Amino acid sequence: MTSQGQSLNSTLDDNCQVNFRGTLLTIDSYLGDQDVERLKFLCRDSIAPKNLEKCSSALDIFDYLMAEEKLSEEDPSFLAELLYIIKQKVLLRHLRYTKEQVEHWLPGRRKVSPFRNLLYELSEDISSENLKSMIFLLRESIPKVQMTSLSFLAYLEKQDKINEDKLTLLEDLCKKIVPNLMRKIDKYKREKASQVGAPPVAKETESLHQGEKELFSHSDINQFLGALPQEVSWQDEHAQRNGDRATPVSMEMLGASVDTLTSETSTKETAVYRMDRKHRGLCVVVNNHSFTSLSKRPGTNKDAECLKRVFQWLGFSVHIYVNVTKGRLEEVLQQFQTHPGHADGDCFVFCVLTHGKFGAVYSSDGNLIPIRQIMSHFTAQQCPALAHKPKLFFIQACQGEEIQPSVSIEADAVNPEHVPPSLQDSVPVEADFLLGLATVPGYVSFRHVEEGSWYIQSLYNHLKDLVPRQEDILSILTAVNDDVSRQADKRGKKKQMPQPAFTLRKKVVFPVPQEELLL
């Protein structure tokens, strides 16, 4: 009897082991090469270096973690933490966790070290151009091989040039190439010092380092936020985070109706807009390259092509219009206001690539057209077929004062005014609208003359990367905010911060396309 009981227990254990490995196999199927590189980096303190070098897939990493008793069916929390860090939060459900659960217990049960977290966060914010510059500065001691930001930091660590107590080289690189990253390093040093009782880093050094300019002042933010519409009820969905760059703003401070997005979203669950109709919807791209009286916009065709590719990939029927005059724009707006395709569509997207001023964009014949005038064609009253459906507008154009750019970067500003008009007329005072501006009011947006604009290229890349992870559009635009705000010209002085505003009532989550979007 005892023998039979032991045999039964053994069989049950084997079945549980097989089931758990099946779960890991499923998780592995969703992870790409970049995810594997990220997992390897985060596990540098948990798996022996020689074993880590052998890992070519997530399954290899899982095997070593299980062998080290750091991953099991009884306690998969370490893997949950890893998936959360690399932003594969949708996979947490396979481990029977929710994002909210992980966020709740993570502060007290974190297994990835603060130093490892710091390096990973820095790697996420080091652009390819930044990386090239860092490698150039260390060319004498860096092998001439292709590197990512993660492999670069891993190499410095392996050569003992950096460690949890040795950050001088890293600080020097960041000060010279990406000054705003010093905030993260200073925060790490303060937290580490508080744990050992050492004097903390002065807070002043975190807020603004030499060579770095504020993106915009508190008065600028208050002016912008104070100009938002006052009539529609607020969205609770996207609360402000006490982040590195965001200014925490309470509902009482704002008293506004159209929500704005400068940081991460809250964890509150909400409804999702329907995405199961006959068609995904229509996408219009107005691409103004040449003007009768304004300068040309080289690089904009790259933006238009990227928008076409990514929205076609998402299932939209894309229509591109080039060098659109004021009269032609009115014809296009009337055409799509009454388009029969809206009836069976889930969503509507309208993109404008042009020169601009605060709250308005230029037609190719030099007429200034308010953004509100464009959007007003698609309200529920003017376009009933789009009632209760999300209407997304993306504007690549300056919204204020021009900054003299470097040789290969241009600003999409024309005859800027020092005192911008109110933003109150930009977003219709009714639900289901989203307006994505390339920059906050009063500031320029930048466009590379060959590679396209910072904003549209970031939007393209984050849609491509985050839609397969089932992130909603506001979370994606948060990532775009973060990405663009960290970019700079070759001298590291020209900055940009996008600014979405919205009256969405639900989450906009695009279904994951069947095919991968190839570069």
Short mmCIF file of C-alpha atoms in Angstrom, two decimals:
data_model
loop_
_atom_site.label_atom_id
_atom_site.label_comp_id
_atom_site.label_asym_id
_atom_site.label_seq_id
_atom_site.Cartn_x
_atom_site.Cartn_y
_atom_site.Cartn_z
CA MET A 1 0.00 0.00 0.00
CA THR A 2 2.83 2.35 0.92
CA SER A 3 4.62 1.43 -2.29
CA GLN A 4 1.49 2.19 -4.33
CA GLY A 5 1.09 5.52 -2.55
CA GLN A 6 4.69 6.47 -3.29
CA SER A 7 4.22 5.48 -6.93
CA LEU A 8 1.07 7.61 -7.19
CA ASN A 9 2.83 10.61 -5.65
CA SER A 10 5.73 10.18 -8.04
CA THR A 11 3.37 10.07 -11.01
CA LEU A 12 1.58 13.22 -9.85
CA ASP A 13 4.92 15.01 -9.40
CA ASP A 14 5.99 13.98 -12.89
CA ASN A 15 2.70 15.25 -14.36
CA CYS A 16 3.06 18.58 -12.56
CA GLN A 17 6.64 18.89 -13.82
CA VAL A 18 5.53 18.20 -17.39
CA ASN A 19 2.68 20.70 -17.10
CA PHE A 20 5.02 23.41 -15.79
CA ARG A 21 7.55 22.74 -18.52
CA GLY A 22 4.70 22.99 -20.99
CA THR A 23 3.94 26.42 -19.59
CA LEU A 24 7.58 27.45 -20.02
CA LEU A 25 7.50 26.12 -23.58
CA THR A 26 4.48 28.31 -24.31
CA ILE A 27 6.20 31.37 -22.84
CA ASP A 28 9.31 30.65 -24.90
CA SER A 29 7.24 30.61 -28.10
CA TYR A 30 6.33 34.27 -27.54
CA LEU A 31 9.88 35.47 -26.88
CA GLY A 32 12.17 36.75 -29.63
CA ASP A 33 15.94 37.10 -29.86
CA GLN A 34 15.92 40.53 -28.19
CA ASP A 35 13.88 39.15 -25.29
CA VAL A 36 16.40 36.33 -24.86
CA GLU A 37 19.28 38.85 -24.79
CA ARG A 38 17.42 40.85 -22.14
CA LEU A 39 16.75 37.76 -20.01
CA LYS A 40 20.40 36.70 -20.23
CA PHE A 41 21.51 40.12 -19.07
CA LEU A 42 19.06 40.20 -16.15
CA CYS A 43 20.20 36.70 -15.10
CA ARG A 44 23.93 37.53 -15.00
CA ASP A 45 23.81 37.40 -11.20
CA SER A 46 21.81 34.16 -11.11
CA ILE A 47 23.46 31.91 -13.71
CA ALA A 48 27.17 31.18 -14.01
CA PRO A 49 28.78 33.16 -16.88
CA LYS A 50 29.98 30.05 -18.72
CA ASN A 51 26.46 28.58 -18.61
CA LEU A 52 24.89 31.87 -19.63
CA GLU A 53 27.08 32.03 -22.73
CA LYS A 54 25.68 28.65 -23.81
CA CYS A 55 22.08 29.89 -23.67
CA SER A 56 20.64 30.45 -27.12
CA SER A 57 16.96 30.42 -26.16
CA ALA A 58 14.69 31.23 -23.26
CA LEU A 59 14.31 27.49 -22.65
CA ASP A 60 18.04 27.22 -21.94
CA ILE A 61 17.74 30.03 -19.40
CA PHE A 62 14.72 28.39 -17.77
CA ASP A 63 16.63 25.09 -17.47
CA TYR A 64 19.54 26.72 -15.64
CA LEU A 65 17.21 28.67 -13.34
CA MET A 66 15.41 25.46 -12.43
CA ALA A 67 18.73 23.69 -11.84
CA GLU A 68 19.73 26.52 -9.49
CA GLU A 69 16.32 26.18 -7.76
CA LYS A 70 15.44 29.75 -8.67
CA LEU A 71 12.45 28.74 -10.75
CA SER A 72 9.81 26.14 -9.99
CA GLU A 73 6.10 25.55 -10.35
CA GLU A 74 5.69 26.31 -6.64
CA ASP A 75 7.52 29.64 -6.98
CA PRO A 76 7.67 31.15 -10.49
CA SER A 77 8.00 34.68 -9.07
CA PHE A 78 11.52 35.25 -10.43
CA LEU A 79 10.36 34.54 -13.97
CA ALA A 80 7.33 36.77 -13.37
CA GLU A 81 9.69 39.55 -12.32
CA LEU A 82 11.83 39.05 -15.43
CA LEU A 83 8.82 39.12 -17.77
CA TYR A 84 7.55 42.25 -16.06
CA ILE A 85 10.90 44.02 -16.46
CA ILE A 86 11.21 43.21 -20.18
CA LYS A 87 7.63 44.41 -20.70
CA GLN A 88 6.19 41.01 -21.62
CA LYS A 89 3.41 41.54 -19.10
CA VAL A 90 0.82 39.75 -21.20
CA LEU A 91 2.73 36.50 -20.57
CA LEU A 92 2.26 36.76 -16.81
CA ARG A 93 -1.13 35.07 -17.16
CA HIS A 94 0.63 31.82 -18.08
CA LEU A 95 2.18 31.90 -14.59
CA ARG A 96 -1.21 32.76 -13.08
CA TYR A 97 -0.12 36.27 -12.20
CA THR A 98 -1.61 39.61 -13.15
CA LYS A 99 0.40 42.77 -13.78
CA GLU A 100 -1.21 44.31 -10.70
CA GLN A 101 -0.18 41.38 -8.48
CA VAL A 102 3.44 41.63 -9.60
CA GLU A 103 3.48 45.39 -9.07
CA HIS A 104 2.11 44.84 -5.56
CA TRP A 105 4.67 42.33 -4.33
CA LEU A 106 7.68 43.32 -6.42
CA PRO A 107 9.06 46.10 -4.15
CA GLY A 108 9.47 43.69 -1.24
CA ARG A 109 10.47 40.55 -3.16
CA ARG A 110 12.69 41.84 -5.93
CA LYS A 111 15.35 39.32 -6.95
CA VAL A 112 17.02 41.28 -9.73
CA SER A 113 19.60 43.46 -7.98
CA PRO A 114 19.30 47.28 -7.98
CA PHE A 115 22.56 47.51 -9.95
CA ARG A 116 21.29 45.07 -12.58
CA ASN A 117 18.04 47.01 -12.79
CA LEU A 118 19.97 50.25 -13.20
CA LEU A 119 22.04 48.91 -16.09
CA TYR A 120 18.97 47.49 -17.78
CA GLU A 121 17.07 50.78 -17.48
CA LEU A 122 20.07 52.67 -18.85
CA SER A 123 20.34 50.26 -21.79
CA GLU A 124 16.70 50.90 -22.66
CA ASP A 125 17.43 54.62 -22.89
CA ILE A 126 20.67 54.49 -24.87
CA SER A 127 19.84 55.01 -28.54
CA SER A 128 21.93 53.54 -31.36
CA GLU A 129 23.49 56.97 -31.97
CA ASN A 130 24.30 57.32 -28.26
CA LEU A 131 25.86 53.86 -28.28
CA LYS A 132 28.07 54.70 -31.27
CA SER A 133 29.32 57.78 -29.46
CA MET A 134 30.08 55.83 -26.28
CA ILE A 135 31.97 53.16 -28.19
CA PHE A 136 33.91 55.87 -30.02
CA LEU A 137 35.07 57.36 -26.71
CA LEU A 138 36.27 53.92 -25.53
CA ARG A 139 37.51 52.65 -28.89
CA GLU A 140 40.96 51.76 -27.49
CA SER A 141 39.46 49.30 -25.00
CA ILE A 142 36.37 48.06 -26.84
CA PRO A 143 36.56 45.16 -29.34
CA LYS A 144 35.50 45.99 -32.90
CA VAL A 145 32.39 43.84 -32.92
CA GLN A 146 28.70 44.66 -33.33
CA MET A 147 27.25 45.61 -29.96
CA THR A 148 23.88 46.43 -28.48
CA SER A 149 23.52 48.71 -25.47
CA LEU A 150 23.10 45.61 -23.30
CA SER A 151 26.17 43.81 -24.63
CA PHE A 152 28.16 47.06 -24.30
CA LEU A 153 27.27 47.40 -20.61
CA ALA A 154 27.82 43.68 -20.05
CA TYR A 155 31.30 44.00 -21.58
CA LEU A 156 32.19 46.92 -19.29
CA GLU A 157 31.01 44.88 -16.32
CA LYS A 158 32.91 41.79 -17.44
CA GLN A 159 36.10 43.86 -17.75
CA ASP A 160 35.50 45.19 -14.22
CA LYS A 161 35.25 48.74 -15.51
CA ILE A 162 31.90 49.10 -13.74
CA ASN A 163 30.23 47.39 -10.81
CA GLU A 164 27.70 48.26 -8.12
CA ASP A 165 30.28 50.44 -6.30
CA LYS A 166 32.27 51.56 -9.34
CA LEU A 167 30.27 53.90 -11.55
CA THR A 168 32.77 56.60 -12.51
CA LEU A 169 33.23 55.46 -16.12
CA LEU A 170 29.48 55.09 -16.60
CA GLU A 171 28.87 58.54 -15.14
CA ASP A 172 31.48 60.10 -17.43
CA LEU A 173 29.91 58.50 -20.50
CA CYS A 174 26.41 59.58 -19.56
CA LYS A 175 27.46 63.15 -18.73
CA LYS A 176 29.09 63.51 -22.15
CA ILE A 177 26.58 61.63 -24.32
CA VAL A 178 23.20 61.35 -22.55
CA PRO A 179 23.17 63.78 -19.57
CA ASN A 180 19.57 63.06 -18.58
CA LEU A 181 20.52 59.45 -17.67
CA MET A 182 22.47 60.84 -14.72
CA ARG A 183 19.14 61.11 -12.91
CA LYS A 184 18.82 57.33 -12.81
CA ILE A 185 22.42 56.89 -11.64
CA ASP A 186 22.00 59.49 -8.90
CA LYS A 187 18.75 57.86 -7.79
CA TYR A 188 20.53 54.48 -7.57
CA LYS A 189 23.39 56.00 -5.57
CA ARG A 190 21.00 57.71 -3.15
CA GLU A 191 19.04 54.53 -2.54
CA LYS A 192 22.22 52.52 -2.09
CA ALA A 193 23.66 55.12 0.27
CA SER A 194 20.50 55.14 2.37
CA GLN A 195 20.79 51.37 2.84
CA VAL A 196 24.32 51.59 4.24
CA GLY A 197 23.89 54.89 6.07
CA ALA A 198 26.25 56.91 3.87
CA PRO A 199 25.54 60.54 2.93
CA PRO A 200 23.12 60.59 -0.01
CA VAL A 201 23.73 62.29 -3.32
CA ALA A 202 22.50 65.89 -3.34
CA LYS A 203 19.04 66.10 -4.88
CA GLU A 204 20.00 69.12 -6.95
CA THR A 205 22.38 67.01 -9.03
CA GLU A 206 19.55 64.69 -10.01
CA SER A 207 17.22 67.31 -11.38
CA LEU A 208 19.47 69.01 -13.91
CA HIS A 209 23.03 68.25 -15.01
CA GLN A 210 25.45 70.45 -16.86
CA GLY A 211 24.77 70.43 -20.58
CA GLU A 212 21.13 69.35 -20.15
CA LYS A 213 18.24 71.76 -20.65
CA GLU A 214 14.77 71.54 -19.15
CA LEU A 215 12.28 70.34 -21.72
CA PHE A 216 9.75 72.90 -20.50
CA SER A 217 9.14 74.89 -17.37
CA HIS A 218 6.39 74.49 -14.78
CA SER A 219 4.74 77.67 -16.04
CA ASP A 220 4.73 76.25 -19.57
CA ILE A 221 3.05 73.07 -18.33
CA ASN A 222 0.48 74.98 -16.33
CA GLN A 223 -0.29 77.21 -19.32
CA PHE A 224 -0.77 74.17 -21.55
CA LEU A 225 -2.85 72.16 -19.09
CA GLY A 226 -4.94 75.15 -18.11
CA ALA A 227 -5.98 75.59 -21.73
CA LEU A 228 -7.54 72.16 -22.10
CA PRO A 229 -11.33 71.86 -22.58
CA GLN A 230 -13.50 72.03 -19.47
CA GLU A 231 -16.68 70.20 -20.46
CA VAL A 232 -16.11 66.45 -20.74
CA SER A 233 -15.75 64.25 -17.66
CA TRP A 234 -12.22 63.24 -16.76
CA GLN A 235 -10.75 59.81 -17.49
CA ASP A 236 -9.46 58.05 -14.38
CA GLU A 237 -7.58 55.61 -16.57
CA HIS A 238 -4.27 57.39 -16.90
CA ALA A 239 -3.05 58.87 -13.64
CA GLN A 240 0.22 60.82 -13.49
CA ARG A 241 3.33 59.06 -12.18
CA ASN A 242 5.99 60.68 -10.01
CA GLY A 243 8.51 59.93 -12.74
CA ASP A 244 11.85 61.40 -13.69
CA ARG A 245 10.46 63.88 -16.21
CA ALA A 246 6.74 64.03 -15.56
CA THR A 247 5.18 66.69 -13.38
CA PRO A 248 2.60 65.12 -11.02
CA VAL A 249 -0.73 66.88 -11.58
CA SER A 250 -3.87 66.15 -9.60
CA MET A 251 -7.40 66.41 -10.99
CA GLU A 252 -8.04 69.26 -8.59
CA MET A 253 -5.06 71.17 -9.97
CA LEU A 254 -6.21 70.74 -13.54
CA GLY A 255 -9.98 70.95 -13.41
CA ALA A 256 -9.84 69.85 -17.05
CA SER A 257 -11.75 67.38 -19.18
CA VAL A 258 -9.41 66.17 -21.89
CA ASP A 259 -6.79 63.91 -20.35
CA THR A 260 -3.12 64.36 -21.14
CA LEU A 261 -0.44 61.71 -21.06
CA THR A 262 3.11 62.32 -19.87
CA SER A 263 3.93 59.09 -18.05
CA GLU A 264 2.78 55.57 -17.29
CA THR A 265 -0.84 54.54 -17.08
CA SER A 266 -2.60 53.42 -13.94
CA THR A 267 -3.33 49.78 -13.31
CA LYS A 268 -7.09 50.15 -13.21
CA GLU A 269 -8.87 47.75 -15.52
CA THR A 270 -11.25 49.29 -18.02
CA ALA A 271 -13.36 48.35 -21.01
CA VAL A 272 -11.87 47.92 -24.48
CA TYR A 273 -13.20 49.32 -27.75
CA ARG A 274 -14.57 46.72 -30.18
CA MET A 275 -12.07 45.48 -32.75
CA ASP A 276 -14.07 42.65 -34.33
CA ARG A 277 -16.05 44.33 -37.09
CA LYS A 278 -15.71 43.56 -40.79
CA HIS A 279 -12.86 46.03 -41.27
CA ARG A 280 -10.28 47.59 -38.97
CA GLY A 281 -10.98 50.99 -40.48
CA LEU A 282 -9.62 53.79 -42.66
CA CYS A 283 -6.30 55.58 -42.22
CA VAL A 284 -5.62 58.91 -43.95
CA VAL A 285 -2.09 60.31 -44.25
CA VAL A 286 -1.62 63.92 -45.40
CA ASN A 287 2.06 64.27 -46.34
CA ASN A 288 3.21 67.79 -47.19
CA HIS A 289 6.77 67.85 -48.53
CA SER A 290 6.77 70.92 -50.81
CA PHE A 291 5.09 74.28 -50.22
CA THR A 292 4.42 77.35 -52.35
CA SER A 293 5.97 79.73 -49.83
CA LEU A 294 7.49 77.60 -47.05
CA SER A 295 10.61 75.44 -46.90
CA LYS A 296 10.56 71.82 -48.06
CA ARG A 297 10.39 68.99 -45.52
CA PRO A 298 13.00 66.37 -46.54
CA GLY A 299 12.57 63.11 -44.64
CA THR A 300 8.78 63.30 -44.52
CA ASN A 301 8.36 60.64 -47.24
CA LYS A 302 10.12 58.18 -44.94
CA ASP A 303 7.56 58.99 -42.24
CA ALA A 304 4.64 58.55 -44.67
CA GLU A 305 5.94 55.17 -45.85
CA CYS A 306 6.38 53.96 -42.26
CA LEU A 307 2.85 55.05 -41.33
CA LYS A 308 1.48 53.27 -44.41
CA ARG A 309 3.30 50.04 -43.58
CA VAL A 310 2.43 49.89 -39.90
CA PHE A 311 -1.26 50.79 -40.28
CA GLN A 312 -1.70 48.39 -43.21
CA TRP A 313 -0.09 45.76 -40.99
CA LEU A 314 -2.68 46.58 -38.32
CA GLY A 315 -5.45 46.00 -40.88
CA PHE A 316 -6.29 49.57 -41.93
CA SER A 317 -7.01 50.69 -45.48
CA VAL A 318 -4.42 53.47 -45.92
CA HIS A 319 -4.92 56.50 -48.18
CA ILE A 320 -2.00 58.91 -48.71
CA TYR A 321 -2.35 62.47 -50.03
CA VAL A 322 0.77 64.46 -50.99
CA ASN A 323 1.29 68.24 -50.94
CA VAL A 324 -2.31 69.00 -50.04
CA THR A 325 -3.65 72.54 -50.54
CA LYS A 326 -6.29 74.04 -48.27
CA GLY A 327 -8.99 73.40 -50.88
CA ARG A 328 -7.88 69.83 -51.48
CA LEU A 329 -7.71 69.16 -47.73
CA GLU A 330 -11.32 70.27 -47.37
CA GLU A 331 -12.29 67.87 -50.18
CA VAL A 332 -10.44 65.01 -48.44
CA LEU A 333 -12.10 65.80 -45.11
CA GLN A 334 -15.56 65.89 -46.72
CA GLN A 335 -14.83 62.62 -48.56
CA PHE A 336 -13.88 60.74 -45.40
CA GLN A 337 -16.53 62.41 -43.25
CA THR A 338 -19.15 60.66 -45.39
CA HIS A 339 -17.14 57.58 -46.34
CA PRO A 340 -19.32 54.42 -46.33
CA GLY A 341 -16.39 52.37 -45.01
CA HIS A 342 -16.84 53.76 -41.49
CA ALA A 343 -20.01 51.71 -40.97
CA ASP A 344 -18.17 48.38 -40.86
CA GLY A 345 -14.92 49.75 -39.40
CA ASP A 346 -13.58 49.56 -35.85
CA CYS A 347 -11.54 52.73 -35.79
CA PHE A 348 -10.39 55.81 -37.76
CA VAL A 349 -6.86 57.22 -38.04
CA PHE A 350 -5.85 60.58 -39.51
CA CYS A 351 -2.19 61.62 -39.76
CA VAL A 352 -0.80 65.00 -40.80
CA LEU A 353 2.89 65.52 -41.70
CA THR A 354 3.58 69.20 -42.33
CA HIS A 355 4.80 72.52 -40.92
CA GLY A 356 2.79 73.99 -38.06
CA LYS A 357 2.13 76.50 -35.32
CA PHE A 358 0.50 76.12 -31.93
CA GLY A 359 -2.84 74.34 -32.46
CA ALA A 360 -2.69 74.52 -36.26
CA VAL A 361 -0.99 73.03 -39.35
CA TYR A 362 -0.02 74.44 -42.75
CA SER A 363 -1.46 73.33 -46.08
CA SER A 364 0.94 73.12 -49.03
CA ASP A 365 -0.25 76.51 -50.30
CA GLY A 366 0.68 78.18 -47.01
CA ASN A 367 -2.70 78.42 -45.27
CA LEU A 368 -2.86 77.81 -41.53
CA ILE A 369 -5.62 75.35 -40.59
CA PRO A 370 -6.65 74.75 -36.94
CA ILE A 371 -6.32 71.14 -35.83
CA ARG A 372 -9.77 71.43 -34.25
CA GLN A 373 -11.22 72.25 -37.68
CA ILE A 374 -9.78 69.01 -39.07
CA MET A 375 -11.01 66.89 -36.18
CA SER A 376 -14.47 68.46 -36.07
CA HIS A 377 -15.43 66.69 -39.33
CA PHE A 378 -15.50 63.38 -37.44
CA THR A 379 -17.63 64.15 -34.39
CA ALA A 380 -20.68 61.96 -33.79
CA GLN A 381 -22.92 64.71 -35.17
CA GLN A 382 -20.91 65.25 -38.36
CA CYS A 383 -19.96 61.60 -38.89
CA PRO A 384 -22.55 59.32 -37.20
CA ALA A 385 -20.87 56.16 -38.56
CA LEU A 386 -17.90 56.84 -36.26
CA ALA A 387 -19.98 57.45 -33.13
CA HIS A 388 -18.66 55.48 -30.11
CA LYS A 389 -15.58 54.41 -32.12
CA PRO A 390 -12.02 55.59 -31.41
CA LYS A 391 -10.77 58.40 -33.66
CA LEU A 392 -6.99 58.77 -33.54
CA PHE A 393 -5.18 61.83 -34.91
CA PHE A 394 -1.37 62.04 -35.14
CA ILE A 395 0.22 65.40 -35.98
CA GLN A 396 3.89 65.71 -36.95
CA ALA A 397 4.39 69.47 -36.95
CA CYS A 398 5.90 72.09 -34.67
CA GLN A 399 3.60 73.72 -32.15
CA GLY A 400 5.64 76.78 -31.28
CA GLU A 401 8.97 78.54 -31.16
CA GLU A 402 11.64 77.47 -33.66
CA ILE A 403 15.09 76.31 -32.53
CA GLN A 404 18.08 76.52 -34.88
CA PRO A 405 18.85 72.87 -35.69
CA SER A 406 22.10 71.13 -36.47
CA VAL A 407 23.03 70.23 -40.05
CA SER A 408 21.07 66.99 -40.43
CA ILE A 409 18.06 67.87 -38.25
CA GLU A 410 15.29 70.31 -39.13
CA ALA A 411 12.48 71.84 -37.08
CA ASP A 412 8.91 71.72 -38.41
CA ALA A 413 8.20 75.31 -37.31
CA VAL A 414 7.26 78.30 -39.46
CA ASN A 415 7.14 81.96 -38.30
CA PRO A 416 6.72 80.97 -34.63
CA GLU A 417 5.02 83.26 -32.16
CA HIS A 418 6.30 83.74 -28.62
CA VAL A 419 2.80 83.74 -27.10
CA PRO A 420 0.88 80.65 -28.26
CA PRO A 421 -2.91 80.73 -28.55
CA SER A 422 -5.11 78.54 -26.39
CA LEU A 423 -5.26 74.81 -26.99
CA GLN A 424 -8.92 74.77 -26.03
CA ASP A 425 -10.05 74.48 -29.66
CA SER A 426 -7.72 71.61 -30.57
CA VAL A 427 -9.71 68.61 -29.31
CA PRO A 428 -13.49 68.32 -29.84
CA VAL A 429 -15.40 68.34 -26.56
CA GLU A 430 -16.89 64.90 -26.99
CA ALA A 431 -15.77 61.35 -26.29
CA ASP A 432 -13.64 58.88 -28.27
CA PHE A 433 -10.96 61.24 -29.62
CA LEU A 434 -7.19 61.02 -29.28
CA LEU A 435 -4.80 63.71 -30.51
CA GLY A 436 -1.12 62.79 -30.62
CA LEU A 437 1.06 65.88 -31.02
CA ALA A 438 4.74 65.49 -31.89
CA THR A 439 5.62 68.08 -29.25
CA VAL A 440 4.11 70.00 -26.37
CA PRO A 441 2.57 73.39 -27.18
CA GLY A 442 5.13 76.15 -27.56
CA TYR A 443 7.95 73.87 -28.71
CA VAL A 444 9.42 72.58 -31.96
CA SER A 445 9.51 69.01 -33.22
CA PHE A 446 12.51 67.58 -35.04
CA ARG A 447 12.82 65.73 -38.32
CA HIS A 448 15.94 64.04 -39.70
CA VAL A 449 16.29 64.94 -43.38
CA GLU A 450 16.85 61.30 -44.37
CA GLU A 451 15.56 59.10 -41.56
CA GLY A 452 12.31 60.92 -40.80
CA SER A 453 10.96 62.63 -37.69
CA TRP A 454 11.76 61.52 -34.15
CA TYR A 455 8.07 61.27 -33.28
CA ILE A 456 6.73 59.33 -36.28
CA GLN A 457 9.68 56.94 -36.34
CA SER A 458 9.23 56.24 -32.63
CA LEU A 459 5.47 55.77 -33.11
CA TYR A 460 6.15 53.32 -35.95
CA ASN A 461 8.69 51.31 -33.93
CA HIS A 462 6.58 51.15 -30.77
CA LEU A 463 3.42 50.12 -32.63
CA LYS A 464 5.46 47.39 -34.30
CA ASP A 465 6.97 46.20 -31.00
CA LEU A 466 4.12 46.68 -28.50
CA VAL A 467 0.95 45.78 -30.42
CA PRO A 468 2.09 42.10 -30.44
CA ARG A 469 2.34 42.41 -26.65
CA GLN A 470 -1.28 43.59 -26.53
CA GLU A 471 -0.43 47.00 -25.09
CA ASP A 472 -3.15 49.65 -25.46
CA ILE A 473 -2.56 52.82 -27.49
CA LEU A 474 -2.03 55.07 -24.46
CA SER A 475 0.62 52.74 -23.06
CA ILE A 476 2.27 52.74 -26.48
CA LEU A 477 2.22 56.55 -26.58
CA THR A 478 3.72 56.61 -23.10
CA ALA A 479 6.63 54.58 -24.48
CA VAL A 480 6.85 57.00 -27.43
CA ASN A 481 6.96 59.93 -24.97
CA ASP A 482 9.76 58.24 -23.08
CA ASP A 483 11.72 57.41 -26.24
CA VAL A 484 11.43 60.80 -27.96
CA SER A 485 12.13 62.78 -24.79
CA ARG A 486 15.47 60.99 -24.48
CA GLN A 487 16.60 61.75 -28.01
CA ALA A 488 18.79 64.73 -28.80
CA ASP A 489 20.72 66.24 -31.66
CA LYS A 490 24.41 65.43 -32.17
CA ARG A 491 25.38 68.03 -29.56
CA GLY A 492 22.91 66.64 -27.05
CA LYS A 493 21.09 69.96 -26.59
CA LYS A 494 17.96 69.90 -28.78
CA LYS A 495 15.11 68.10 -27.01
CA GLN A 496 11.51 67.20 -27.73
CA MET A 497 8.54 65.91 -25.71
CA PRO A 498 5.39 64.61 -27.45
CA GLN A 499 2.01 65.38 -25.89
CA PRO A 500 -1.10 63.25 -26.41
CA ALA A 501 -4.51 64.53 -25.31
CA PHE A 502 -7.60 62.36 -25.35
CA THR A 503 -11.25 61.87 -24.49
CA LEU A 504 -11.19 58.10 -24.93
CA ARG A 505 -13.65 56.18 -22.73
CA LYS A 506 -12.05 52.77 -23.18
CA LYS A 507 -8.75 51.16 -24.04
CA VAL A 508 -7.72 50.98 -27.69
CA VAL A 509 -6.05 47.57 -28.12
CA PHE A 510 -5.33 46.52 -31.69
CA PRO A 511 -5.61 42.77 -32.42
CA VAL A 512 -2.22 41.15 -32.95
CA PRO A 513 -1.59 40.81 -36.72
CA GLN A 514 -1.11 37.31 -38.09
CA GLU A 515 2.12 38.22 -39.89
CA GLU A 516 5.26 39.85 -38.55
CA LEU A 517 6.01 43.38 -39.78
CA LEU A 518 9.34 43.06 -41.56
CA LEU A 519 11.85 45.91 -41.56
#
